[in-house]
Tab-separated table of C-alpha atoms in Angstrom:
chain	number	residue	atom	x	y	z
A	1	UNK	CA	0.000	0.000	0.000
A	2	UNK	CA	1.757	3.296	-1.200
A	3	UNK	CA	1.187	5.860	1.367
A	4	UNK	CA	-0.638	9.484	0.419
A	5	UNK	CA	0.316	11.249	2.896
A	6	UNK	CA	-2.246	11.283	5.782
A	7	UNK	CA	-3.938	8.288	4.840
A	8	UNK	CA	-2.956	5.264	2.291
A	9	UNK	CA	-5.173	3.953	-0.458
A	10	UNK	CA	-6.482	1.669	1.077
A	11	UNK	CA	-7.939	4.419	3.788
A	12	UNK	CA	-8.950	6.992	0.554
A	13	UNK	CA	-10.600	3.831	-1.056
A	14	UNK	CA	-12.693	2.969	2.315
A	15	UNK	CA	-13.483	6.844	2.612
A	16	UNK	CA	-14.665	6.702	-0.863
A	17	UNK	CA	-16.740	3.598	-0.201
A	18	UNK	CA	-18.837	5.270	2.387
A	19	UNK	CA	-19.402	8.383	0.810
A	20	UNK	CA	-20.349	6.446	-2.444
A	21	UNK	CA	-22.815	4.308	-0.524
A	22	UNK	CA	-24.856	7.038	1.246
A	23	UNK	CA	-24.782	9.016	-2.334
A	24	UNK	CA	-26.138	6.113	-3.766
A	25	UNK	CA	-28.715	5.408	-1.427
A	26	UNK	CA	-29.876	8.959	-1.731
A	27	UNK	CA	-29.767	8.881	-5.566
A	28	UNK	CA	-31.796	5.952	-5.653
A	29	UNK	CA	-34.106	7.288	-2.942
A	30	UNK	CA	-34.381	10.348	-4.400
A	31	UNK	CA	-37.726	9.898	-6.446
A	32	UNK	CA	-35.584	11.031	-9.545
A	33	UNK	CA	-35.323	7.490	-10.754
A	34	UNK	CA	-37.504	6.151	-13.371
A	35	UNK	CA	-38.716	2.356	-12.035
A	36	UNK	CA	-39.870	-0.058	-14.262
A	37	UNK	CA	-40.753	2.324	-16.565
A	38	UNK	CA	-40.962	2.039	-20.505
A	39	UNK	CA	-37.598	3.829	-20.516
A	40	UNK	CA	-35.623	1.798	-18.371
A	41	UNK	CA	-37.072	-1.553	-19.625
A	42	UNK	CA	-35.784	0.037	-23.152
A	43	UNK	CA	-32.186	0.505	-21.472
A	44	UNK	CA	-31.774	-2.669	-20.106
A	45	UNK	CA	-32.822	-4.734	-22.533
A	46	UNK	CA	-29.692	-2.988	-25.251
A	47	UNK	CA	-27.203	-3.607	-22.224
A	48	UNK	CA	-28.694	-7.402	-22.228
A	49	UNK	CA	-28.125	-7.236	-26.046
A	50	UNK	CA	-24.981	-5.521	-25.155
A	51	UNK	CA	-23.148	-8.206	-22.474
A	52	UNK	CA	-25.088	-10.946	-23.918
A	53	UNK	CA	-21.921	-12.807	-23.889
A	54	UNK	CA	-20.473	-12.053	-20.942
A	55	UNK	CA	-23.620	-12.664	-18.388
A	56	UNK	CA	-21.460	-12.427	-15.690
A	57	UNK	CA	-20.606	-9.276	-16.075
A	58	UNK	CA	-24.749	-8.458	-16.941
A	59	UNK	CA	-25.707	-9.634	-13.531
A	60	UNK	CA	-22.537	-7.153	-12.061
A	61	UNK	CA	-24.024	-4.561	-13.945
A	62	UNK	CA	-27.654	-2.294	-12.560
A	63	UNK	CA	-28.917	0.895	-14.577
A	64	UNK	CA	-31.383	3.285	-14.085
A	65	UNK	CA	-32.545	6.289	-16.111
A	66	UNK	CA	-32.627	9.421	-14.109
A	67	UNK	CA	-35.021	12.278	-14.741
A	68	UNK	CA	-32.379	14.399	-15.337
A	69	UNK	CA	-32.350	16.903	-18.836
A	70	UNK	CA	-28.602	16.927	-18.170
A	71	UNK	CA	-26.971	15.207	-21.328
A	72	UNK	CA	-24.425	12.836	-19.113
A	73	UNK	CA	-24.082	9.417	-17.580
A	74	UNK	CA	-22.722	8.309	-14.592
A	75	UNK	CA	-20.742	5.018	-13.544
A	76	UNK	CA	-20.040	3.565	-10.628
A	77	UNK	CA	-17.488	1.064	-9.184
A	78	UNK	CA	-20.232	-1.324	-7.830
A	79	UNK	CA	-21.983	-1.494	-10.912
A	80	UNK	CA	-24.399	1.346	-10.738
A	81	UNK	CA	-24.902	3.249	-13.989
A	82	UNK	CA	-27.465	5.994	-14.205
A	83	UNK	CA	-28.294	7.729	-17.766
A	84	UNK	CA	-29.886	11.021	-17.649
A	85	UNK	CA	-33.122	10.933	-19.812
A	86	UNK	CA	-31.366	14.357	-21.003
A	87	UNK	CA	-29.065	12.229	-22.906
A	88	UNK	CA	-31.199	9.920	-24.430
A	89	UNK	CA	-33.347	12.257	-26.021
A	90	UNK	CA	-30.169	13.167	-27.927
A	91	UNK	CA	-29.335	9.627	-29.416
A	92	UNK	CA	-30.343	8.606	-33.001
A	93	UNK	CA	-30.052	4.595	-32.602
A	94	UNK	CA	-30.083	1.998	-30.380
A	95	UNK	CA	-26.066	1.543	-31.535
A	96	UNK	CA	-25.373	5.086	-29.756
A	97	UNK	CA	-27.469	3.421	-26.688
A	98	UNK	CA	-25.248	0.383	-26.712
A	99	UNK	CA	-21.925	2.673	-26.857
A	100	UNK	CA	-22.765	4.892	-24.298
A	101	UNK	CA	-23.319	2.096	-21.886
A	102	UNK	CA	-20.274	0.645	-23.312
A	103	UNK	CA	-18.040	3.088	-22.250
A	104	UNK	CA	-20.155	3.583	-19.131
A	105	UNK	CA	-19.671	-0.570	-18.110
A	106	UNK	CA	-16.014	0.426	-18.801
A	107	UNK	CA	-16.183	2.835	-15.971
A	108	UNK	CA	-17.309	0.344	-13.911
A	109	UNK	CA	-14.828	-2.201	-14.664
A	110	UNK	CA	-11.474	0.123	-14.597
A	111	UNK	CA	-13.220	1.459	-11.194
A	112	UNK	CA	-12.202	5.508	-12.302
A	113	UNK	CA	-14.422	6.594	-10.050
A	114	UNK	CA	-12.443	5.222	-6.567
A	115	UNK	CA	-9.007	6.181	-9.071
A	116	UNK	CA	-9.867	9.499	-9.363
A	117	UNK	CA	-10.912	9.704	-5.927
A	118	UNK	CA	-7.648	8.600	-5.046
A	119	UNK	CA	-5.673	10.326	-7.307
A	120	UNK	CA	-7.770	13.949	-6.454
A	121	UNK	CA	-6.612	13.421	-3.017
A	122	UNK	CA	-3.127	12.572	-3.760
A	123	UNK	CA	-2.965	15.780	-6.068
A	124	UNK	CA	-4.300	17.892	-2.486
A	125	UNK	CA	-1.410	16.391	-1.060
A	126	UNK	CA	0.878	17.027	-3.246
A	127	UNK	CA	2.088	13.131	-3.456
A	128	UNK	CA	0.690	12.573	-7.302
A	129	UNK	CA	3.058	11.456	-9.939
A	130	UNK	CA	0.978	13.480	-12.371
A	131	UNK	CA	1.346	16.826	-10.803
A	132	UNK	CA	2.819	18.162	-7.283
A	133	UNK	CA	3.036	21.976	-8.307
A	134	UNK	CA	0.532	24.809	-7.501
A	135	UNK	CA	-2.808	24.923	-7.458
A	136	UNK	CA	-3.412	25.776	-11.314
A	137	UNK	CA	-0.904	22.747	-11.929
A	138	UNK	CA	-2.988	20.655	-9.820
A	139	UNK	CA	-6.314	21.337	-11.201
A	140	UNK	CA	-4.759	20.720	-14.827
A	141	UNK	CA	-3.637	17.263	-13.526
A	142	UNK	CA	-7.194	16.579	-12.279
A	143	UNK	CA	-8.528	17.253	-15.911
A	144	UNK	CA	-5.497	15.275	-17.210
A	145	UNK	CA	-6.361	11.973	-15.134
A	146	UNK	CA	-10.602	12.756	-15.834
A	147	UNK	CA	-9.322	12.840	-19.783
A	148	UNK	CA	-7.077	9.347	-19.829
A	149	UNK	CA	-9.919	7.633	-17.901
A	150	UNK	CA	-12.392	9.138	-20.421
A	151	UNK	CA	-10.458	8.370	-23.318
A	152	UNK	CA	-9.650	4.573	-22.101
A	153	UNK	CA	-13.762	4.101	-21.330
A	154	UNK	CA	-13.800	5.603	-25.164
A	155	UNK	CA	-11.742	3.048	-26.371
A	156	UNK	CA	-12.704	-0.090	-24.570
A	157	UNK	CA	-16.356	0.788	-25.128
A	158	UNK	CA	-15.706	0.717	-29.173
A	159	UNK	CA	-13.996	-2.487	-29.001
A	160	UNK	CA	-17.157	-3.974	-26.729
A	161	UNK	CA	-19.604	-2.224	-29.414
A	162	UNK	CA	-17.648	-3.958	-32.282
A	163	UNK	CA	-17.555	-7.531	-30.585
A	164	UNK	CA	-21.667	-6.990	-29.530
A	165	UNK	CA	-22.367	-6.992	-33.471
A	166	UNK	CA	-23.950	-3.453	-33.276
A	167	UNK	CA	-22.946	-1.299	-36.384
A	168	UNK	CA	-19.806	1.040	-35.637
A	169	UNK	CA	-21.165	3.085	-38.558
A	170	UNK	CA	-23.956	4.055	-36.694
A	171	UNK	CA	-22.173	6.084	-34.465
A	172	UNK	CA	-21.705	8.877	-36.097
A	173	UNK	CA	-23.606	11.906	-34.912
């Protein structure tokens, strides 16, 4: 366990845990979550399409639609996705479905969401290897790590769409 200067990781990833937990209870509590809705139904059954040969990972993996207008998506290490209705009035197919939980499932898998915990409190500390400067140098570090996990859910997510049989063509837009 490398240490991060009050704490180790293993102490940021507990922290993390807990908070995660009570924001997920809350989210789900919320009344902001569509339930066996149309919608929802709709979702799951492209992520069933999606991990239909991996249903391991299917039973790993829970999503809701939010009744959020925000155009966004959320992962979360224990499997939790949540996609903002917002954002799925903006897709033109089902294939643009399928990718966007793609890269979301990637999220899950990589766990970014307990990294970039980590790594946001190793930056405060000054104990990151991406950045130990100033604040300004900090913050750029932050978006720096947010980008490389963004970019690897990107790229993992194609290479799920394109083994799924869903048309990498039909992305565009």
């Amino acid at each position: 366990i490398k240490t991060i200067g009050y704490g180790t990781d293993r102490i940021a990833k507990q922290q993390f845990t807990i908070s995660s937990n009570y924001f997920l209870r809350d989210l789900l509590l919320s009344g902001d979550i569509l339930i066996n809705d149309p919608l929802g139904n709709y979702v799951n059954k492209v992520a069933d399409e999606l991990l239909k040969n991996d249903p391991e990972l299917r039973k790993q993996i829970h999503i809701y639609v939010t009744k959020s207008p925000q155009v966004n998506a959320h992962a979360f290490d224990k499997g939790f996705i949540f996609i903002n209705v917002g954002l799925l009035a903006q897709l033109e197919n089902e294939a643009q479905l399928a990718y966007v939980l793609s890269h979301e499932i990637t999220h899950v898998l990589k766990k970014h969401s307990v990294n970039q915990y980590i790594e946001n409190m190793k930056l405060e500390r000054g104990t990151s290897s991406y950045e130990s400067g100033n604040y300004e140098a900090r913050n750029i570090a932050k978006y720096k790590f947010s980008q490389d996990n963004e970019t690897e859910a990107d790229a993992e997510g194609l290479v799920r769409i394109k083994e799924s049989g869903y048309s990498v063509k039909a992305l565009n837009g």
